[in-house]
mmCIF file of C-alpha atoms in Angstrom:
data_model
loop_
_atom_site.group_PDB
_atom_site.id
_atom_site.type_symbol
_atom_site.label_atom_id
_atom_site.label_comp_id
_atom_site.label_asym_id
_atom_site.label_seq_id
_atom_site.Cartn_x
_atom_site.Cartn_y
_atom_site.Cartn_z
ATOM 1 C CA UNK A 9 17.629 6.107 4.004
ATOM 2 C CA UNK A 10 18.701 8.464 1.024
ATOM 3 C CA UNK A 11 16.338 10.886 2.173
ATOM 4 C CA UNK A 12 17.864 11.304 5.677
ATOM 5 C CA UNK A 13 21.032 11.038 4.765
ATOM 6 C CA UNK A 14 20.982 13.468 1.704
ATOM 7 C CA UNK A 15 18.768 16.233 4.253
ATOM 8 C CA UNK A 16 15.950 15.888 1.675
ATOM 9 C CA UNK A 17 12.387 17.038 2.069
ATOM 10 C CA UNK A 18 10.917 13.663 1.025
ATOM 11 C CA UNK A 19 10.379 11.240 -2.056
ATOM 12 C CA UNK A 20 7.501 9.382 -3.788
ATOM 13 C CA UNK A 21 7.533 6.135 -6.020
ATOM 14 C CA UNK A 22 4.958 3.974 -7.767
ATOM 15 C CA UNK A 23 4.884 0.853 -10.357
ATOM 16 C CA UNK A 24 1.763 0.118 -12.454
ATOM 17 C CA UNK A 25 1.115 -2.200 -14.623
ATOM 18 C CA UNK A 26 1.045 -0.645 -18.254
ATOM 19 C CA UNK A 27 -1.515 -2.900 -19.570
ATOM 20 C CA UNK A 28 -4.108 -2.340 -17.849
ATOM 21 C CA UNK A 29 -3.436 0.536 -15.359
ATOM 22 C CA UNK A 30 -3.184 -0.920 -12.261
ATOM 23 C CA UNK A 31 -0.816 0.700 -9.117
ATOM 24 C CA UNK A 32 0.781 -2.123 -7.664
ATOM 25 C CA UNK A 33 3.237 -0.061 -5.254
ATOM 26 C CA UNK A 34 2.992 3.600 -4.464
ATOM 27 C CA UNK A 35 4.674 5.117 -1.738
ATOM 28 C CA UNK A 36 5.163 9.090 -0.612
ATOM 29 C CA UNK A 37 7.478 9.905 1.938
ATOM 30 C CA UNK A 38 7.121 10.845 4.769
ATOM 31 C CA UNK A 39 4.117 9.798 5.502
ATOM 32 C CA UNK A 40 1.674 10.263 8.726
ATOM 33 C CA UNK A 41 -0.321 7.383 10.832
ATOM 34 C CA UNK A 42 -4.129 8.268 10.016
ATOM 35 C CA UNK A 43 -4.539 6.179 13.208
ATOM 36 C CA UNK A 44 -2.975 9.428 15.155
ATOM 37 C CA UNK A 45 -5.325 11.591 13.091
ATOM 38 C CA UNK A 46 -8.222 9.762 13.501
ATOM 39 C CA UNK A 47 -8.232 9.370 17.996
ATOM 40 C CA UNK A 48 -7.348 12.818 17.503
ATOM 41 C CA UNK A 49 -5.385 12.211 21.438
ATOM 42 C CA UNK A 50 -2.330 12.709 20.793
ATOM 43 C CA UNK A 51 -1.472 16.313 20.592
ATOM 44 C CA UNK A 52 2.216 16.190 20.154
ATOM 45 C CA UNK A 53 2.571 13.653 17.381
ATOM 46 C CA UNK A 54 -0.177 16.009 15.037
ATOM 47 C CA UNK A 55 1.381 18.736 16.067
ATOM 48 C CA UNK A 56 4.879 17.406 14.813
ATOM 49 C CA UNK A 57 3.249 16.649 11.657
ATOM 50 C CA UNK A 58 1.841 19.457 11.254
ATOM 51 C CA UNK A 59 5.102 21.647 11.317
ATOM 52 C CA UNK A 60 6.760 19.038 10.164
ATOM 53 C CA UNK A 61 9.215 21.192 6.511
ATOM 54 C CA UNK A 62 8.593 17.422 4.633
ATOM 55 C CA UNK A 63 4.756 17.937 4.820
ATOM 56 C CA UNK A 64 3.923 14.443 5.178
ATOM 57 C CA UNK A 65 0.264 15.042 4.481
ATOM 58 C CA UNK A 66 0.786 15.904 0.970
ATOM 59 C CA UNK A 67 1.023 12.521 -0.827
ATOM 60 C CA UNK A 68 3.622 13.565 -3.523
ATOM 61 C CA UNK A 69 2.859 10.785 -6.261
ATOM 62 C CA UNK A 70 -0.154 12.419 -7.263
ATOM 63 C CA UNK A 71 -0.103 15.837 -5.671
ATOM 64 C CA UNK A 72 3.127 16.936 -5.790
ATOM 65 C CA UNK A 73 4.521 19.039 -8.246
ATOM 66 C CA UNK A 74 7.834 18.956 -9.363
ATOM 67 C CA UNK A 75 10.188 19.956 -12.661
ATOM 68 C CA UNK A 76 10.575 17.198 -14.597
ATOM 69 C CA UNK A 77 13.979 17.730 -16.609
ATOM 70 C CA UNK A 78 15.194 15.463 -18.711
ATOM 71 C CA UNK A 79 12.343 12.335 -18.292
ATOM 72 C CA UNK A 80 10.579 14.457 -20.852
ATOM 73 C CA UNK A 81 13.319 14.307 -23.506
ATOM 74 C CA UNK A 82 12.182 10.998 -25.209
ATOM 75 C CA UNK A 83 9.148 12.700 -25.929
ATOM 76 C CA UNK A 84 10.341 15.092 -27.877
ATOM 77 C CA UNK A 85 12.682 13.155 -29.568
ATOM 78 C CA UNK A 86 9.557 10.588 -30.450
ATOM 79 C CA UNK A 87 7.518 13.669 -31.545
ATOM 80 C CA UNK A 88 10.282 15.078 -33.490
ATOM 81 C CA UNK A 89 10.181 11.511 -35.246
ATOM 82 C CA UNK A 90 6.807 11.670 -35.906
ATOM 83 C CA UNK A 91 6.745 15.186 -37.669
ATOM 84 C CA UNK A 92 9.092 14.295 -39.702
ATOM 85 C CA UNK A 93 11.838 17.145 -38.577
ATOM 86 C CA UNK A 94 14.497 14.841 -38.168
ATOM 87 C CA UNK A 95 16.002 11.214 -38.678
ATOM 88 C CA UNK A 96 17.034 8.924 -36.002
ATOM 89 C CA UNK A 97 20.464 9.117 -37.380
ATOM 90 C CA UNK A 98 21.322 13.019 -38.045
ATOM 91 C CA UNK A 99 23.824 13.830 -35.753
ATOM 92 C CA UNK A 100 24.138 17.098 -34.316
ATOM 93 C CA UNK A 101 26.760 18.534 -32.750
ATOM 94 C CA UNK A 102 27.361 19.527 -29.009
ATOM 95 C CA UNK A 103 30.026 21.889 -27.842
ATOM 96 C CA UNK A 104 29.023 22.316 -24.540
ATOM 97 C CA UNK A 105 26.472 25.211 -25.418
ATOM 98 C CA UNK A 106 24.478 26.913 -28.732
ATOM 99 C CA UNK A 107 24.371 30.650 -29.143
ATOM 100 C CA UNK A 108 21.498 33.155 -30.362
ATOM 101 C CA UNK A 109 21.057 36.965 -31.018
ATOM 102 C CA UNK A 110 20.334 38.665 -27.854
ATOM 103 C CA UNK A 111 17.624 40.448 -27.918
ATOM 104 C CA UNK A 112 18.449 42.675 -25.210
ATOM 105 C CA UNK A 113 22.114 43.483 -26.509
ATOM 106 C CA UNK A 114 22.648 43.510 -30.257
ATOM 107 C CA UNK A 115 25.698 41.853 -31.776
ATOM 108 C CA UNK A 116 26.291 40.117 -28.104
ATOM 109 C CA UNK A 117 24.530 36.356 -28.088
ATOM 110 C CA UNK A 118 23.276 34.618 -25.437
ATOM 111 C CA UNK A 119 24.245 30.801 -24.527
ATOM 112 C CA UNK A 120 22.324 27.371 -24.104
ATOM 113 C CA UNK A 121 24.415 25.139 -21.639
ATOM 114 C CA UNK A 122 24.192 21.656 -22.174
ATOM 115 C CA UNK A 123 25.842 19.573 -19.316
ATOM 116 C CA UNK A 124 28.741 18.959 -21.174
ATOM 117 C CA UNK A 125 30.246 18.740 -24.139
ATOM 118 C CA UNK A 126 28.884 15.550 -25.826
ATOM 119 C CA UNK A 127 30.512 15.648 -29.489
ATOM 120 C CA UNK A 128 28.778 14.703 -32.514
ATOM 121 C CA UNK A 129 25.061 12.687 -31.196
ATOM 122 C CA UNK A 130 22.395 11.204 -33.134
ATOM 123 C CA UNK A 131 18.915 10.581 -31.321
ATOM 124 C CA UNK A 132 19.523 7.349 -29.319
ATOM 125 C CA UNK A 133 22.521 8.921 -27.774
ATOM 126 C CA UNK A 134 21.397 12.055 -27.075
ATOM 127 C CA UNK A 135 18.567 10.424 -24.937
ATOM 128 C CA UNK A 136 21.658 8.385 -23.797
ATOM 129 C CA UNK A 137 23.816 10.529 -22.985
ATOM 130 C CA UNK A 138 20.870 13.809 -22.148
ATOM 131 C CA UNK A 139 22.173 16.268 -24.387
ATOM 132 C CA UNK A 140 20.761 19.078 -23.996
ATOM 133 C CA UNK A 141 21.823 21.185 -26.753
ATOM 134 C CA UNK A 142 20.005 18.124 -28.928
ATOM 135 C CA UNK A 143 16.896 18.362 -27.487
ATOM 136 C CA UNK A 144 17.043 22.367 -26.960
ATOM 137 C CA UNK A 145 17.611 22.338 -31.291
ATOM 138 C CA UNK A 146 14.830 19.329 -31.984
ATOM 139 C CA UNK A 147 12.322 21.328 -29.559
ATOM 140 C CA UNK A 148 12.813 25.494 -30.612
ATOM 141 C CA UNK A 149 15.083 25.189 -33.708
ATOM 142 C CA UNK A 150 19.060 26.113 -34.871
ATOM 143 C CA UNK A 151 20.522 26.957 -38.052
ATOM 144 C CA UNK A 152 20.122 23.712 -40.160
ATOM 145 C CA UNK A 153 17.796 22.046 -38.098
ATOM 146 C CA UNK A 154 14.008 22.857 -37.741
ATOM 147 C CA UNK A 155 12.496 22.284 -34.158
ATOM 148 C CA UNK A 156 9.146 21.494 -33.100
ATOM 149 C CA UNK A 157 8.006 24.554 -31.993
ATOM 150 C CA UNK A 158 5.930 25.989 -28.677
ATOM 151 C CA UNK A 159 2.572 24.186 -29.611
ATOM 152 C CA UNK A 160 3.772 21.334 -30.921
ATOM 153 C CA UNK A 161 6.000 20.759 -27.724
ATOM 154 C CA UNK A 162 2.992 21.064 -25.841
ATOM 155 C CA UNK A 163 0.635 18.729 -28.049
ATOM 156 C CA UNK A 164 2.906 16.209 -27.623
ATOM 157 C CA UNK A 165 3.815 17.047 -23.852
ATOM 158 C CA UNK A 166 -0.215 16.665 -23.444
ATOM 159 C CA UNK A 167 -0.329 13.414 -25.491
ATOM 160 C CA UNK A 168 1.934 11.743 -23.077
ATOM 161 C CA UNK A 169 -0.202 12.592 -20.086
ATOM 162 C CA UNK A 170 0.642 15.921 -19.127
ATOM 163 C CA UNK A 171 -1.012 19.274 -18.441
ATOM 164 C CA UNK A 172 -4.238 17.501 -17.091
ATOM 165 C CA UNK A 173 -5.001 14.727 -14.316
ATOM 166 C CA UNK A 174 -4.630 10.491 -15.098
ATOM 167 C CA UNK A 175 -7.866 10.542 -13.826
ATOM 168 C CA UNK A 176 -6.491 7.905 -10.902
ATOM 169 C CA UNK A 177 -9.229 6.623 -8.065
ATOM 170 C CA UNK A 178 -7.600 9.054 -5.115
ATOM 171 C CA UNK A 179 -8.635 12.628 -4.662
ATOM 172 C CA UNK A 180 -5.731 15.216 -4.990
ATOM 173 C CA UNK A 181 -4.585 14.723 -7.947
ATOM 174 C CA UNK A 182 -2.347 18.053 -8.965
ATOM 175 C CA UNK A 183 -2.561 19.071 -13.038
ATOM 176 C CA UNK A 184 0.981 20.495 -13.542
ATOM 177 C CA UNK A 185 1.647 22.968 -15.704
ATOM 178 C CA UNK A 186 3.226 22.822 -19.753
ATOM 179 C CA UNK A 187 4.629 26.178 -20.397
ATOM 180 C CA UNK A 188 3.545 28.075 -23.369
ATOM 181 C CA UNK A 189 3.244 31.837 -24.635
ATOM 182 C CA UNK A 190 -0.151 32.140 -22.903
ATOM 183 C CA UNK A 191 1.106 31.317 -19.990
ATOM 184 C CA UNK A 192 4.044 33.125 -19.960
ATOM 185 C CA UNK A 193 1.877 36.194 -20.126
ATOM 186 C CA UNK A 194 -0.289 35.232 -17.424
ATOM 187 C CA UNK A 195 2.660 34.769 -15.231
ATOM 188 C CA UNK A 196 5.624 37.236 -16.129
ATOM 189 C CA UNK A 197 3.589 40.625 -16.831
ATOM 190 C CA UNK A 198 6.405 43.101 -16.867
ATOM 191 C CA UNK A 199 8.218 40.312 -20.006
ATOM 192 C CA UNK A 200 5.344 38.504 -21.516
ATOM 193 C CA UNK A 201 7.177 37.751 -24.723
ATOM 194 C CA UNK A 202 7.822 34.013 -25.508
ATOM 195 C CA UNK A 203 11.470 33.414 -26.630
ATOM 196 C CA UNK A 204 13.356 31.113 -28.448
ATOM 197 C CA UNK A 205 15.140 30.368 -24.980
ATOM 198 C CA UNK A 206 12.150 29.775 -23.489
ATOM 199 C CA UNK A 207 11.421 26.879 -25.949
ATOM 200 C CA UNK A 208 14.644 25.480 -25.243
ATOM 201 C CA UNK A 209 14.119 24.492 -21.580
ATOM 202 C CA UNK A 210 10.655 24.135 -21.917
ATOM 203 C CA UNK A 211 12.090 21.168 -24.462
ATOM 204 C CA UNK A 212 14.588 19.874 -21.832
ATOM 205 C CA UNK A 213 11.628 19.572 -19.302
ATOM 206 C CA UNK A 214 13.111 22.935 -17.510
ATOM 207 C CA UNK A 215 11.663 26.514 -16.991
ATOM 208 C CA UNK A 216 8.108 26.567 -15.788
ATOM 209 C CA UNK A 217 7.131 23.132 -16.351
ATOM 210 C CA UNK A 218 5.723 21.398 -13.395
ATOM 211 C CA UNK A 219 4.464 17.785 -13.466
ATOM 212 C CA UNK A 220 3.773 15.014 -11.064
ATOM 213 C CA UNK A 221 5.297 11.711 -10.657
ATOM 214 C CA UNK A 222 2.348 10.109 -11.389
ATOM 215 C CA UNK A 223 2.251 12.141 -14.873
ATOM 216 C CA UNK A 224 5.744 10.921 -15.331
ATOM 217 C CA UNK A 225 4.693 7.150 -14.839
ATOM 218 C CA UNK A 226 2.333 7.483 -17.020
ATOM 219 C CA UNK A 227 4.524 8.914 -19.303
ATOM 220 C CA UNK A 228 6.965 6.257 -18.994
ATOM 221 C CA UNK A 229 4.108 3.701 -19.321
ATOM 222 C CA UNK A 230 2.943 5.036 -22.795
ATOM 223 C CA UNK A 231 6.770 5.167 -24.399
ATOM 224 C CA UNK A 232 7.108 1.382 -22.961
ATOM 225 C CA UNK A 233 3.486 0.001 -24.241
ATOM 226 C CA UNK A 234 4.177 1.641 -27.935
ATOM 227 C CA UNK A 235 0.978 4.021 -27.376
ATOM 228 C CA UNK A 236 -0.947 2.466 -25.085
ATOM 229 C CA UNK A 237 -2.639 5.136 -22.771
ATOM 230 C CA UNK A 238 -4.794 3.754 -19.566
ATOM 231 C CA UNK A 239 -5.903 5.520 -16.674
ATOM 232 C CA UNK A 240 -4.296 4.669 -13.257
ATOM 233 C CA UNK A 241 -6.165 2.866 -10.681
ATOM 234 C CA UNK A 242 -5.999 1.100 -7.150
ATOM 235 C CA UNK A 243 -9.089 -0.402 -6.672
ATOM 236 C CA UNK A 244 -10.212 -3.686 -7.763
ATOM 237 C CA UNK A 245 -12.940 -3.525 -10.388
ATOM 238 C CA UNK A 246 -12.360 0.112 -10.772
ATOM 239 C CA UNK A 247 -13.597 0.831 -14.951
ATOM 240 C CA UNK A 248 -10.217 1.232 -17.164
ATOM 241 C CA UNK A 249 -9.802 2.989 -20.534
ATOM 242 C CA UNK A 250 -7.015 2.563 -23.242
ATOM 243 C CA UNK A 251 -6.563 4.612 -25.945
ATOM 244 C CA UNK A 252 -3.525 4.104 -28.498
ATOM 245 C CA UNK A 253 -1.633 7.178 -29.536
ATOM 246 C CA UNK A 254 -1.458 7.603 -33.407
ATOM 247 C CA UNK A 255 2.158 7.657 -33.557
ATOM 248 C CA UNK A 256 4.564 5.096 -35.416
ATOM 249 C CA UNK A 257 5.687 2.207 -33.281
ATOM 250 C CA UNK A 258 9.446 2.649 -35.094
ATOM 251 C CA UNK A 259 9.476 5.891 -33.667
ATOM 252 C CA UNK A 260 8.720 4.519 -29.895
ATOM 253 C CA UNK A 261 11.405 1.651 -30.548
ATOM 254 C CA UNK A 262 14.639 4.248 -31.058
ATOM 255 C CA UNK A 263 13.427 6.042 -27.740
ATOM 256 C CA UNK A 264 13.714 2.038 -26.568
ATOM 257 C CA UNK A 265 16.698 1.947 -27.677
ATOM 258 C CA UNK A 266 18.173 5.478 -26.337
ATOM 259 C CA UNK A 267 16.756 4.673 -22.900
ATOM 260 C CA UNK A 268 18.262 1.081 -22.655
ATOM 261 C CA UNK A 269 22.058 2.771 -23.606
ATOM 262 C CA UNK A 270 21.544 5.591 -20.904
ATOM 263 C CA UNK A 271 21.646 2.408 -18.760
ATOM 264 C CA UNK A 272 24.194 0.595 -20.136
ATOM 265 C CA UNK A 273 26.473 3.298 -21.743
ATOM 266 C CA UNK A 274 25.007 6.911 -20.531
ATOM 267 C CA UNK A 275 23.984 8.665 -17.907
ATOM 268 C CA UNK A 276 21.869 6.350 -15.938
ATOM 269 C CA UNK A 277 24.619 3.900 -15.442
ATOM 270 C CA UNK A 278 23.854 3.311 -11.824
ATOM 271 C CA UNK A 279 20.716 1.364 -12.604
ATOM 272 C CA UNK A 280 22.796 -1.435 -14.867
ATOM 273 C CA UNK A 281 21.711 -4.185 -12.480
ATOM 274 C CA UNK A 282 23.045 -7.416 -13.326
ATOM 275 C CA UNK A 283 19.445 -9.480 -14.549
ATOM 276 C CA UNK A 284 17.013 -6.941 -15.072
ATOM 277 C CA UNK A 285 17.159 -5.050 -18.348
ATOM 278 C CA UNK A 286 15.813 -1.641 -17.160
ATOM 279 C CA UNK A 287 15.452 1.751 -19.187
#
């Protein structure tokens, strides 16, 4: 319904268990009837798929490619954690936008946006609320507060399943793609130089980054299981593997935390559904 009323191209959706890995729901929309495909009869209906702009032969969940935004955010902040860059509690403060030198035109800057102007944040509510410019100064740095860096956004962008394939039982599994200065001059010949703006969307799941949904499942699978990292499957008996990240479970329990009050206080109010406690 949201798709044909909103004129989109089309949608995807899976839940798996995060203990063990298993898909119990996965959907990609639209979809085709391999029944068609298969008699091979009926001229018209493969020849509506096939022109059809929502290409339903592409199963999205685990070959589509798509920028993530802001579901990377708790990442960083957990990573940020972890290294030791920051407290849970430092607040820092959002205008509505952070400035640097431009390199182009000396003495004029250049401006970060963040959505809005959030105030003074500390790490749950900036993955509350999706501030950017908190998650632009944890991932590439700001005048009194040390970021993460380039490489150490994309260690722990790769730690949380992305850059590379789940390994799930279904062939056409897309990798995605994690920004970085290699890239960068792979891709943009005539500029190859990595920036500190490029580090800030890269950290707010923006620029060239390019994951799947299944990616970002298993993303949100890891943050909810503390660590735990299992490969997705759908058939029975298929061999699993868990692996546990080595990161501090206090540092997974304030992303908890910030993702519950974007539910009930931020800016995922919409999914505050009276008895389900969903983040």
């Amino acid at each position: 319904d949201i798709v044909e009323s909103h004129d989109y191209l089309g949608g995807a959706a899976a839940i798996m268990d995060i203990e063990n890995g298993e898909i119990l729901a996965m959907v990609s929309y639209p979809d085709f009837d391999p029944n068609i495909m298969t008699a091979g009869d009926d001229h018209e209906a493969i020849a509506k798929y096939n022109s059809d702009r929502g290409t339903p032969f592409l199963n999205r969940v685990v070959g589509g490619i798509f920028t993530p935004g802001s579901i990377v955010k708790p990442i960083f902040a957990i990573g940020a954690l972890q290294e030791g860059i920051i407290t849970a509690e430092k607040q820092i403060l959002s205008i509505g936008y952070i400035s640097v030198p431009n390199p182009y035109f000396p003495g004029k800057d250049t401006r970060f946006n963040d959505w809005k102007a959030h105030g003074w944040v500390d790490m749950r509510d900036a993955i509350a609320q999706s501030s950017d410019v908190y998650f632009y100064e944890i991932a590439g740095g700001y005048p009194g507060q040390k970021g993460l860096g380039i490489t150490r956004v994309e260690q722990y962008a790769r730690m949380f399943g992305y850059g590379t394939t789940t390994g799930i039982d279904l062939s056409g599994e897309s990798v995605g793609t994690i920004p970085n200065p290699e890239w960068k001059a792979r891709k943009f010949v005539n500029d190859p130089t990595w920036r500190i703006g490029d580090t800030y969307f890269t950290g707010i799941g923006q620029y060239g980054m390019q994951v799947t949904p299944l990616q970002a499942l298993k993303e949100a699978a890891i943050i909810a299981s503390d660590g735990k990292v299992v490969r997705p499957h759908l058939w029975v008996g298929a061999a699993t593997s868990t692996s546990v990240l080595p990161i501090d479970r206090a540092n997974f329990e304030v992303a908890h935390q910030g993702m519950r009050r974007a539910v009930t206080i931020g800016s995922a109010g919409a999914l505050n559904i009276p008895g389900l406690s969903i983040a």
